[in-house]
mmCIF file of C-alpha atoms in Angstrom:
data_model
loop_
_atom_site.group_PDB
_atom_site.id
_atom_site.type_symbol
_atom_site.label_atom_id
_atom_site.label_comp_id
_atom_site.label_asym_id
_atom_site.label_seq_id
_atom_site.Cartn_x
_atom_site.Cartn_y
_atom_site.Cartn_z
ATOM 1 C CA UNK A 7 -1.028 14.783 12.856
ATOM 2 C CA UNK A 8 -0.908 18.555 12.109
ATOM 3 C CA UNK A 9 -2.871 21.333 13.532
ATOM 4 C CA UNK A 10 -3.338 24.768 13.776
ATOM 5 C CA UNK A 11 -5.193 26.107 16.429
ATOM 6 C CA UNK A 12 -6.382 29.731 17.433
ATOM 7 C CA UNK A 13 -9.011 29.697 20.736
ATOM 8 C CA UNK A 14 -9.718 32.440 22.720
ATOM 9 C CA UNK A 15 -11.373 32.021 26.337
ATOM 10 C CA UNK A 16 -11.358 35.213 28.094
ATOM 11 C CA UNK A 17 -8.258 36.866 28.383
ATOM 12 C CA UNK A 18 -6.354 33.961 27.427
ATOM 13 C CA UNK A 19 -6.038 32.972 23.784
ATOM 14 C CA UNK A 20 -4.267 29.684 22.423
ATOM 15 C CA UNK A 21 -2.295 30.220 18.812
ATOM 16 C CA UNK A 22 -0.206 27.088 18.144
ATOM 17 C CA UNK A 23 1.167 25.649 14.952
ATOM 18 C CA UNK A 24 2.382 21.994 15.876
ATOM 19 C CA UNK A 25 2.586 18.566 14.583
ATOM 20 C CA UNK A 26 3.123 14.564 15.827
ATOM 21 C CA UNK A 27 4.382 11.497 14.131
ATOM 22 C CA UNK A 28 5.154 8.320 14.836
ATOM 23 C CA UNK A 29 6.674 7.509 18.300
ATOM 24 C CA UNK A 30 5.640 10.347 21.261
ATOM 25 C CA UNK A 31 5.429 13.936 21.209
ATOM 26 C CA UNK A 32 5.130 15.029 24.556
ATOM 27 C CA UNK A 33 3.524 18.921 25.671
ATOM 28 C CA UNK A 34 5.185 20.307 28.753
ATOM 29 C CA UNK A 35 4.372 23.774 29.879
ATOM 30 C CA UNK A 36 3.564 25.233 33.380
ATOM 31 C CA UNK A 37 -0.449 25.090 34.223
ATOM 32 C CA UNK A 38 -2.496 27.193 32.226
ATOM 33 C CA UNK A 39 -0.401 27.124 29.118
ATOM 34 C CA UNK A 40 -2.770 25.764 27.143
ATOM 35 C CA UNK A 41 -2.048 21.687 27.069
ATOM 36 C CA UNK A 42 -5.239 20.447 27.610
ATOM 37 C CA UNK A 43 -6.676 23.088 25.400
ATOM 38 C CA UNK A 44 -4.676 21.761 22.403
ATOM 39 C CA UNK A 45 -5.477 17.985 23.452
ATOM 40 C CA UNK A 46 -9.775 18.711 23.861
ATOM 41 C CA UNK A 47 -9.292 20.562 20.432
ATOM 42 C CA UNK A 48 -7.556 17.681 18.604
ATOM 43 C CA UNK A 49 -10.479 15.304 20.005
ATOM 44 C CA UNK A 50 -13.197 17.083 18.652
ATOM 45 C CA UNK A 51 -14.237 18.022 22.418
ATOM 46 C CA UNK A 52 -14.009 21.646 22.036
ATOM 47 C CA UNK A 53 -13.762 23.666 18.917
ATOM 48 C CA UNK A 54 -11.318 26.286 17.640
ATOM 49 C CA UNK A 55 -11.993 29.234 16.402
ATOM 50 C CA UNK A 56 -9.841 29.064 13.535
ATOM 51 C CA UNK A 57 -7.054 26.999 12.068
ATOM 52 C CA UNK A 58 -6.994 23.423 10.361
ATOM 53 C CA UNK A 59 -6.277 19.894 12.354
ATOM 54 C CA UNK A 60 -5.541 16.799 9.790
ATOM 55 C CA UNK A 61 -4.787 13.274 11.098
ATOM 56 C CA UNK A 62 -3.451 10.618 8.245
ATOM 57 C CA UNK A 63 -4.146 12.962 6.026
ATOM 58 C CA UNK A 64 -8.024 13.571 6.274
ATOM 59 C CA UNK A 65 -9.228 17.129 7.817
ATOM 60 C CA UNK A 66 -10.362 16.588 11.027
ATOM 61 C CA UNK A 67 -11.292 20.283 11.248
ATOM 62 C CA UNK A 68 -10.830 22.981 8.952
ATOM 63 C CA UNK A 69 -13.099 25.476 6.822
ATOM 64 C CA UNK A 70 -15.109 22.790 5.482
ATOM 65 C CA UNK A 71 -16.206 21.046 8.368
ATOM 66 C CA UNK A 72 -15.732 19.734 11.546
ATOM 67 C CA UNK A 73 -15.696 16.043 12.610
ATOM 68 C CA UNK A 74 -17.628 14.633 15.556
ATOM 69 C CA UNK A 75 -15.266 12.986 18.361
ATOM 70 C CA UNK A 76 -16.065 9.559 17.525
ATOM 71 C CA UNK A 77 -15.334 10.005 13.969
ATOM 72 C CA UNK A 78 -11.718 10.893 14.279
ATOM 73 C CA UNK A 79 -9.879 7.903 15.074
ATOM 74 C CA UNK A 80 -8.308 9.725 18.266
ATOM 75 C CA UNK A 81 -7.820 8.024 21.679
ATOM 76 C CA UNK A 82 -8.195 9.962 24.554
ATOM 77 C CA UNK A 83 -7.056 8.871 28.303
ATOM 78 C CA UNK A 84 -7.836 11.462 30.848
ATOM 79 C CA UNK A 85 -6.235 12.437 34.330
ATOM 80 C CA UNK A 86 -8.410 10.231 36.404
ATOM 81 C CA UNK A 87 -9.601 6.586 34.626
ATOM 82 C CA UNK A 88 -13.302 7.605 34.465
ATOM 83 C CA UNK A 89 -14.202 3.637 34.698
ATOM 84 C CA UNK A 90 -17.630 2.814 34.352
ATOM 85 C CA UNK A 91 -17.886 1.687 37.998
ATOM 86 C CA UNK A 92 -21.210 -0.814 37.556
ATOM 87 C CA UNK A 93 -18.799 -2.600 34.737
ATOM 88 C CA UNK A 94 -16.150 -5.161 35.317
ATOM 89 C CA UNK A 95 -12.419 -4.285 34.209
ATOM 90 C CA UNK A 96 -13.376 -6.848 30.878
ATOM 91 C CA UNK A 97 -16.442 -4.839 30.146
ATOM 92 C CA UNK A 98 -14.714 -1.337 30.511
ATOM 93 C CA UNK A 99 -12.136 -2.115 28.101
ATOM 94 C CA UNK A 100 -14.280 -3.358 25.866
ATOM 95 C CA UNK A 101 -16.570 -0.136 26.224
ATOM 96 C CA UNK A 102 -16.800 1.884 22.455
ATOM 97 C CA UNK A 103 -14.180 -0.773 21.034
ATOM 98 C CA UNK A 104 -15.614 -2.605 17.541
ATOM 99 C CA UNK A 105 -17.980 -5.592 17.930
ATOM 100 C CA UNK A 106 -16.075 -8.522 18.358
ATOM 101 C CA UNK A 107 -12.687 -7.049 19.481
ATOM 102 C CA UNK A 108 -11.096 -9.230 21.961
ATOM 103 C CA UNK A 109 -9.301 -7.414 24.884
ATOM 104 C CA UNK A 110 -7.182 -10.573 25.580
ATOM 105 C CA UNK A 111 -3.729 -9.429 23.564
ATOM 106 C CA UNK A 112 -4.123 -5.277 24.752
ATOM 107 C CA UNK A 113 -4.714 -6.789 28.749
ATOM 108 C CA UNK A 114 -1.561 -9.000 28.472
ATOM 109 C CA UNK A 115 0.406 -6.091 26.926
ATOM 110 C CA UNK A 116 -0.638 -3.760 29.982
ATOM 111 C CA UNK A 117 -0.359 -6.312 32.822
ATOM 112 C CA UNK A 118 -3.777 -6.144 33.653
ATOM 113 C CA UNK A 119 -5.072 -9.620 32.147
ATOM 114 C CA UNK A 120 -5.408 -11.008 35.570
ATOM 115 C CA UNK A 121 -7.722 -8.370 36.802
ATOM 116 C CA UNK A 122 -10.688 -9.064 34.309
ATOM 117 C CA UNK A 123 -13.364 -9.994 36.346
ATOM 118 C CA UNK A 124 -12.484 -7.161 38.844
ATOM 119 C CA UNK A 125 -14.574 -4.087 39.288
ATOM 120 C CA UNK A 126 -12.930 -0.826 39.756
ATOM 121 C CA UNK A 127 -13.255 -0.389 43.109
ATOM 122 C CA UNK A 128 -10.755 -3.293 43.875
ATOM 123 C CA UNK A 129 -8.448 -1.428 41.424
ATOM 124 C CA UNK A 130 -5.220 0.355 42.689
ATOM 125 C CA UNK A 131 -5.041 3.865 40.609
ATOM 126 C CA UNK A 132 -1.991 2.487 38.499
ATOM 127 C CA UNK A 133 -4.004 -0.865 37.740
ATOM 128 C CA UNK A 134 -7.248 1.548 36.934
ATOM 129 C CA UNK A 135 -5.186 3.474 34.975
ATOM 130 C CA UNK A 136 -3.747 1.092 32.820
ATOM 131 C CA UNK A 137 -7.401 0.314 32.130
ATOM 132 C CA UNK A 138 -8.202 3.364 30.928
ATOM 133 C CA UNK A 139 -5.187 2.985 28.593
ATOM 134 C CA UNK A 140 -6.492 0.096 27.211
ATOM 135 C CA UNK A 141 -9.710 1.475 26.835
ATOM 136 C CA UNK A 142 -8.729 3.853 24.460
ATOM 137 C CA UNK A 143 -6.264 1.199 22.628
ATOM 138 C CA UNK A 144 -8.946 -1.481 22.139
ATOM 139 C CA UNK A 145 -10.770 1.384 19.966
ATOM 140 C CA UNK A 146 -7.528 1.291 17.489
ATOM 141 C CA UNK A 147 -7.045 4.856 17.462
ATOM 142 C CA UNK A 148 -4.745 6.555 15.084
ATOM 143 C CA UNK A 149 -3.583 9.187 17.621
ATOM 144 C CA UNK A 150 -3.548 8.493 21.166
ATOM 145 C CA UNK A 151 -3.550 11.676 23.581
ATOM 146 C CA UNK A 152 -2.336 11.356 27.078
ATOM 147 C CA UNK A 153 -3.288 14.080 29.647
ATOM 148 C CA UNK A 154 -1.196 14.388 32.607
ATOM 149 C CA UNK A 155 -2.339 10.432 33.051
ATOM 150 C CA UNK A 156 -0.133 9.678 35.715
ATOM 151 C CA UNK A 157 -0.518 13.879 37.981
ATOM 152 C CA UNK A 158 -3.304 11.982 40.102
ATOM 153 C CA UNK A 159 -0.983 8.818 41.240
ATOM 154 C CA UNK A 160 1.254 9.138 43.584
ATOM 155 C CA UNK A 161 5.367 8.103 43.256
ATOM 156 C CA UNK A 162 5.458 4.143 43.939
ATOM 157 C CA UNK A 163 2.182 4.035 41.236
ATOM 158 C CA UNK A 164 3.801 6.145 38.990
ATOM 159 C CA UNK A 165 7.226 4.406 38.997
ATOM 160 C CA UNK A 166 4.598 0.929 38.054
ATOM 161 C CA UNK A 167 2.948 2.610 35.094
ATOM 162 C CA UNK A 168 6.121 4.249 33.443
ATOM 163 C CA UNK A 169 7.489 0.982 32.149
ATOM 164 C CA UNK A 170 4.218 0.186 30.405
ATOM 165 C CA UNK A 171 3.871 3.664 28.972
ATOM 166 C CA UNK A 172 7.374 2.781 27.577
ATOM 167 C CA UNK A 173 5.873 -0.160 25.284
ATOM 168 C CA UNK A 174 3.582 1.426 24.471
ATOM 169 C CA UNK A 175 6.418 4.203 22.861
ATOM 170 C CA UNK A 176 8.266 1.747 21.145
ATOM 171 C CA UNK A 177 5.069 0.169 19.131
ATOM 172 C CA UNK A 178 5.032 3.180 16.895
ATOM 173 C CA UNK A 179 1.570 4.287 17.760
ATOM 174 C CA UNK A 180 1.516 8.377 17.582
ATOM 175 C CA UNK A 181 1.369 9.877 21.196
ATOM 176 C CA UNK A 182 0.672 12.732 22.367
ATOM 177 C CA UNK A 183 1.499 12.784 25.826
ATOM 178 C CA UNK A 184 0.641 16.194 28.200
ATOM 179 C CA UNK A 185 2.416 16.448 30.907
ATOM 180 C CA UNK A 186 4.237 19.132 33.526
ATOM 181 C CA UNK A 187 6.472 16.365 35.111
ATOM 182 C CA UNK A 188 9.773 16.166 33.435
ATOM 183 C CA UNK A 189 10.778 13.553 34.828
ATOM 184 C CA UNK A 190 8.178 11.776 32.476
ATOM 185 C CA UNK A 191 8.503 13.808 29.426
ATOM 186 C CA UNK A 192 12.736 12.491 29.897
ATOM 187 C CA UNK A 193 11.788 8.832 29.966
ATOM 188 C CA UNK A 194 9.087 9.155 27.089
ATOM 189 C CA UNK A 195 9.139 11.354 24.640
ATOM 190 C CA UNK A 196 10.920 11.508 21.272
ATOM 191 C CA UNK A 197 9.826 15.312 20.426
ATOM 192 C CA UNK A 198 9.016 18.294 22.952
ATOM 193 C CA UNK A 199 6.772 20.876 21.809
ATOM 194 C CA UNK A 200 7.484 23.661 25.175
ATOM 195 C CA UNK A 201 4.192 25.397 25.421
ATOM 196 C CA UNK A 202 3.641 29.071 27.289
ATOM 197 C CA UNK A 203 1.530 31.411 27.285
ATOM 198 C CA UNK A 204 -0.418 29.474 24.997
ATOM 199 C CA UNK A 205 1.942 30.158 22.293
ATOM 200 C CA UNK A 206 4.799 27.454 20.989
ATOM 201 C CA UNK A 207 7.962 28.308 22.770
ATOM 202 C CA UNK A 208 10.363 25.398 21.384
ATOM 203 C CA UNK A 209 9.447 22.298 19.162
ATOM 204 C CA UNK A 210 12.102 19.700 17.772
ATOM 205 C CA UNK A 211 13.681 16.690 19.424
ATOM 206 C CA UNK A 212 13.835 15.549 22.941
ATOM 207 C CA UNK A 213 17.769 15.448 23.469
ATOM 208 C CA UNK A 214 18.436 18.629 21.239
ATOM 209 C CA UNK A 215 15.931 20.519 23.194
ATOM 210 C CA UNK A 216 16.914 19.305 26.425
ATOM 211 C CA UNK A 217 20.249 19.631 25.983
ATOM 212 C CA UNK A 218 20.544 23.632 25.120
ATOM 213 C CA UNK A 219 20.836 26.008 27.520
ATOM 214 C CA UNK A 220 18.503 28.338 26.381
ATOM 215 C CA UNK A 221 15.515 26.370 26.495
ATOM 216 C CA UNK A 222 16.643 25.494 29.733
ATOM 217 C CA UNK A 223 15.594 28.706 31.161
ATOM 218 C CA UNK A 224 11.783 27.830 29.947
ATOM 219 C CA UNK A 225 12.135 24.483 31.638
ATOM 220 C CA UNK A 226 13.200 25.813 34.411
ATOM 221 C CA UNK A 227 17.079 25.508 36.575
ATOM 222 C CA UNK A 228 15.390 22.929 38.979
ATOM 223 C CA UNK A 229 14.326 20.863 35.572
ATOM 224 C CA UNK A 230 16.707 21.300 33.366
ATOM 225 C CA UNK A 231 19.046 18.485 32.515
ATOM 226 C CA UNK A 232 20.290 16.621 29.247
ATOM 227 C CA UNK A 233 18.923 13.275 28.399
ATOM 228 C CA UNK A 234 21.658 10.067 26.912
ATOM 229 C CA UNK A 235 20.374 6.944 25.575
ATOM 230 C CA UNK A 236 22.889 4.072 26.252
ATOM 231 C CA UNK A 237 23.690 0.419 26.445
ATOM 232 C CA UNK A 238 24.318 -1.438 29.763
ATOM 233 C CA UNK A 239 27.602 -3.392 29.497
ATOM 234 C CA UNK A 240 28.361 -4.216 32.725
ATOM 235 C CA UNK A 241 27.400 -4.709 36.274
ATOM 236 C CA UNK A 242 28.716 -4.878 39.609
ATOM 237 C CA UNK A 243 28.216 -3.574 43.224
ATOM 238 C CA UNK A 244 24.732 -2.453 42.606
ATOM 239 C CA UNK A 245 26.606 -0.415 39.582
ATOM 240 C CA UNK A 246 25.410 -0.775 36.097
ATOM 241 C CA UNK A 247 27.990 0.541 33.316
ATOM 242 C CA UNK A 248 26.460 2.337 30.989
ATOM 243 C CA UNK A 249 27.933 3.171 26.830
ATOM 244 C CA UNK A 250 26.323 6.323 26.115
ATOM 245 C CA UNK A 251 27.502 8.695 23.432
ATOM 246 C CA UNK A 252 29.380 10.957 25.737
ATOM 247 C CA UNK A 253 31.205 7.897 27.650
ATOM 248 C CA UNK A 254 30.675 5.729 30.297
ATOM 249 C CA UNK A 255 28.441 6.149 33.378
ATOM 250 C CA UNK A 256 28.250 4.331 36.374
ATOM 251 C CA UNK A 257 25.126 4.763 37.445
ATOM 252 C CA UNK A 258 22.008 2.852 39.659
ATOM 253 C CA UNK A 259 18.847 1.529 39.239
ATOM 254 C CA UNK A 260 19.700 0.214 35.564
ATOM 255 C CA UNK A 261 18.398 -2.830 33.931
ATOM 256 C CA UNK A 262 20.410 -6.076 33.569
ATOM 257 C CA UNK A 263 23.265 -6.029 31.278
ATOM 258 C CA UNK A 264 22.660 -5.311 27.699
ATOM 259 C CA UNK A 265 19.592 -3.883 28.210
ATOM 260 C CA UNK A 266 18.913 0.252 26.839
ATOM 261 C CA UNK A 267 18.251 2.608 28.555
ATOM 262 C CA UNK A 268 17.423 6.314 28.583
ATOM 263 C CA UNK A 269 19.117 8.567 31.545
ATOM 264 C CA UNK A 270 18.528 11.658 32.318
ATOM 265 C CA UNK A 271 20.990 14.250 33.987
ATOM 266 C CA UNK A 272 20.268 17.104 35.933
ATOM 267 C CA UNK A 273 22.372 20.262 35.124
ATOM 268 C CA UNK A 274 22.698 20.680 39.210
ATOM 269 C CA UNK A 275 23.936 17.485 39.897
ATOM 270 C CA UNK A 276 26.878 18.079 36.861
ATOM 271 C CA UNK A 277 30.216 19.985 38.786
ATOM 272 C CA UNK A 278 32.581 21.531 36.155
ATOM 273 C CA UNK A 279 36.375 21.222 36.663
ATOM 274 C CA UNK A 280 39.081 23.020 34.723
ATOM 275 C CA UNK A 281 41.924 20.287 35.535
ATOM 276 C CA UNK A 282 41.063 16.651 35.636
ATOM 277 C CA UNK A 283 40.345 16.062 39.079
ATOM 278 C CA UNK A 284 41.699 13.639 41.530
ATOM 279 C CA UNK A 285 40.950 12.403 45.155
ATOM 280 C CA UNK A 286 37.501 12.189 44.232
ATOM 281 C CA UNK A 287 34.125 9.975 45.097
ATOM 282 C CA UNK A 288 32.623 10.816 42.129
ATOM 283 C CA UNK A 289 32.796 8.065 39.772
ATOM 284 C CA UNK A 290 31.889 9.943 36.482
ATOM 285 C CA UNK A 291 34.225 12.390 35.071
ATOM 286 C CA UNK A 292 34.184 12.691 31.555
ATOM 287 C CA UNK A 293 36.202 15.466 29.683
ATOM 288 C CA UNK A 294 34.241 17.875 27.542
ATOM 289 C CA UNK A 295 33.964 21.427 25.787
ATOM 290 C CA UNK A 296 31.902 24.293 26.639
ATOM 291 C CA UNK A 297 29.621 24.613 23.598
ATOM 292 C CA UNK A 298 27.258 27.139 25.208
ATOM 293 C CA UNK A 299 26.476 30.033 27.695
ATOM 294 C CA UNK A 300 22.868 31.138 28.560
ATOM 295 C CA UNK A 301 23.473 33.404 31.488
ATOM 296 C CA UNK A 302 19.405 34.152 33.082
ATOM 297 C CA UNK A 303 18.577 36.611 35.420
ATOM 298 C CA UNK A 304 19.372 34.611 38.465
ATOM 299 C CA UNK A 305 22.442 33.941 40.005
ATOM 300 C CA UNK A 306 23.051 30.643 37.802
ATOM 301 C CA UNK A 307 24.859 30.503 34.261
ATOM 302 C CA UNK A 308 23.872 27.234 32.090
ATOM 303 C CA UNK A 309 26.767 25.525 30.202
ATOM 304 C CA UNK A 310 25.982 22.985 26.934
ATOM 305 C CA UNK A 311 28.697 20.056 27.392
ATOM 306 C CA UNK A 312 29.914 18.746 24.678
ATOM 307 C CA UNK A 313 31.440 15.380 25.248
ATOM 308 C CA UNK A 314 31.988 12.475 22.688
ATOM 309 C CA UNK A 315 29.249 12.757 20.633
ATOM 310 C CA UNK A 316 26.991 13.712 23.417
ATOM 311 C CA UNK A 317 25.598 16.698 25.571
ATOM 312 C CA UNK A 318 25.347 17.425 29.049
ATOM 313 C CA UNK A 319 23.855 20.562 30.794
ATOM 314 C CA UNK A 320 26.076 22.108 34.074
ATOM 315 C CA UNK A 321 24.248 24.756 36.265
ATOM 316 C CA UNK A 322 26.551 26.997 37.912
ATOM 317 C CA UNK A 323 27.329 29.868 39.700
ATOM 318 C CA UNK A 324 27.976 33.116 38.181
ATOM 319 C CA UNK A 325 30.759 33.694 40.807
ATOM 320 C CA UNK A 326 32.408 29.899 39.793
ATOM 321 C CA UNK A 327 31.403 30.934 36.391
ATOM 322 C CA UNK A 328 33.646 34.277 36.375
ATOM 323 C CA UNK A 329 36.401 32.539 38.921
ATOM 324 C CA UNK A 330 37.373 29.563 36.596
ATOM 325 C CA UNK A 331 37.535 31.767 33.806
ATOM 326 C CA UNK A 332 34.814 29.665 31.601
ATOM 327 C CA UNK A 333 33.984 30.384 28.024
ATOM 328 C CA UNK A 334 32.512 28.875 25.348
ATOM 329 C CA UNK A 335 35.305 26.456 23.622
ATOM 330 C CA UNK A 336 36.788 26.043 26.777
ATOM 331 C CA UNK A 337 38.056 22.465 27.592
ATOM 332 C CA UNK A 338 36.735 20.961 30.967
ATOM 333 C CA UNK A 339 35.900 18.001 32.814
ATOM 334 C CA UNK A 340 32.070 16.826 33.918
ATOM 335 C CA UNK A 341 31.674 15.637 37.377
ATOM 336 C CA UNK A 342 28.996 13.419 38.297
ATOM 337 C CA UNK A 343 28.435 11.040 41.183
ATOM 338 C CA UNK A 344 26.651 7.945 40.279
ATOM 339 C CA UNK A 345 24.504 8.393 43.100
ATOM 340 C CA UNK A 346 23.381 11.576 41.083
ATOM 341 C CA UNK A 347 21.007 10.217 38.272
ATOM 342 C CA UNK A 348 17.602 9.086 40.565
ATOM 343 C CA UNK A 349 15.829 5.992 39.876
ATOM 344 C CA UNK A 350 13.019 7.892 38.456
ATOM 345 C CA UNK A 351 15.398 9.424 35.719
ATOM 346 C CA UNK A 352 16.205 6.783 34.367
ATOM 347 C CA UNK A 353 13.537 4.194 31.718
ATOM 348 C CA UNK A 354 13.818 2.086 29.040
ATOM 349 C CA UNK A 355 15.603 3.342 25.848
#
């Protein structure tokens, strides 16, 4: 998919240049950037002013025409489920899908084959969701959007739908997946287009993104953090070891051994040392270069890691910052208890 976009509405006007491909391409911006915007424009549901949006190489809009929503071949799963509350969950699915589909392989996939015969009130808002999801799968689109599809559940329903979200990923099927959680965007998402002002801030892949300082500061310090994918190889005390490219983490809430996984670490949970440290509970300490310096406006300076052949982010003071004498090429040590990467940071790789 590829679009160019130009909307005004009011004083706010949306001018973005982006594109998706295989695998997920997840929006993240504050509210108000323009994420929904771009997602009703790609679905035919509202129409730019200007630009050009082609999907598999047909025009979906453009100067010679403009495609009705049920012409384009795009999925579309919305905030809240928007069942059909008269229908049973076998009967929503099956809503705008292609005579004779059979929602029997897309239930199992999603968990829900159990719940057929249900109606939505005796749905929890993760099992309705997931219904919505296969709603918009059953009608074999060629571009699925998400929109913020898990902001209205709240953190035990969340942590249910993630892993099935994750399948979905690693099928192939182009996502685009809008979202201000970052904790989701971490776990999902194989490109990050960062979206403000209704303008494209940063677009390229999740861990380069993530892991440079300067787009940091459009994430946001709370955030920020730098995302590994790794291998578990081990397990013990409620410990899983983890081979990622900048070393090995001990870390919990991981999945047996040899499964993959995808952690993500905040740059306040990462301590710098200048001597390798001893006496300590930590149980991550991995030696590493600075490999850049964004110092914002605040009282924090963001370091790039580099260690192995991965990247961490460490937020820290400009006082610790100026006392240690850092630089960029300077040789330190990351600090990280294992304690330090939640449950909720860490998903299937």
């Amino acid at each position: 998919m590829r679009a160019r976009i130009k909307r005004a509405q009011g004083a706010f006007t949306l001018d973005v240049d982006l594109s998706a491909g295989p695998g997920v391409t997840a929006l993240f911006g504050p509210s108000g950037a323009g994420k929904t915007t771009v997602a009703r424009c790609l679905a035919g549901l509202v129409r730019p002013d200007a630009g050009e949006i082609t999907l598999g190489g047909q025009v979906l809009f453009g100067p010679g025409g403009n495609l009705p929503p049920h012409r384009r071949g795009v999925g579309y799963v919305f905030q809240e489920p928007r069942l059909f509350p008269h229908l049973d969950v076998r009967q929503n699915l099956l809503f705008g899908a292609p005579k004779g589909a059979d929602p029997a392989p897309v239930a199992a996939r999603l968990g829900i084959a159990a719940l057929m015969d249900r109606r939505p009130g005796g749905l929890s808002g993760g099992e309705a969701q997931r219904v919505a999801i296969g709603r918009a799968l059953l009608r074999a689109p060629r571009l699925l959007i998400l929109d913020e599809p898990l902001a209205a559940l709240d953190a035990p329903r969340r942590a249910d739908i993630l892993p099935w979200l994750e399948t979905l990923r690693a099928e192939g099927l182009p996502i685009l997946y809008i979202s201000h959680s970052m904790e989701e965007v971490a776990r999902l998402a194989d490109t990050l287009v960062l979206l403000r002002d209704g303008r494209v801030a940063r677009a390229g892949p999740l861990t380069e993104i993530l892991s440079d300082p300067e787009a940091a500061a459009l994430i946001g310090p709370s955030q920020a953090g730098a995302v590994l994918e790794g291998r578990v190889v081990a397990t013990a005390d409620g410990l899983a070891t983890v081979e990622t490219p900048a070393g090995r983490l001990q870390i919990a809430g991981a999945p047996p051994e040899g499964g993959r996984i995808r952690v993500r670490i905040r740059a306040e949970d990462v301590m710098v040392a200048t001597q390798p440290p001893e006496g300590l509970s930590a149980l991550n300490v991995l030696p590493a270069v600075i490999a850049g310096v964004h110092e914002g406006q605040g009282p924090g300076v963001m370091l790039r890691l580099r260690a192995g052949d991965g990247a961490l982010l460490a937020r820290v003071t400009r006082r610790s910052f100026a006392a240690l004498g850092l630089a960029e090429g300077c040789a330190v040590w990351a600090v990280l208890k294992a304690s330090g990467v939640a449950r909720a940071d860490v998903g299937g790789g």
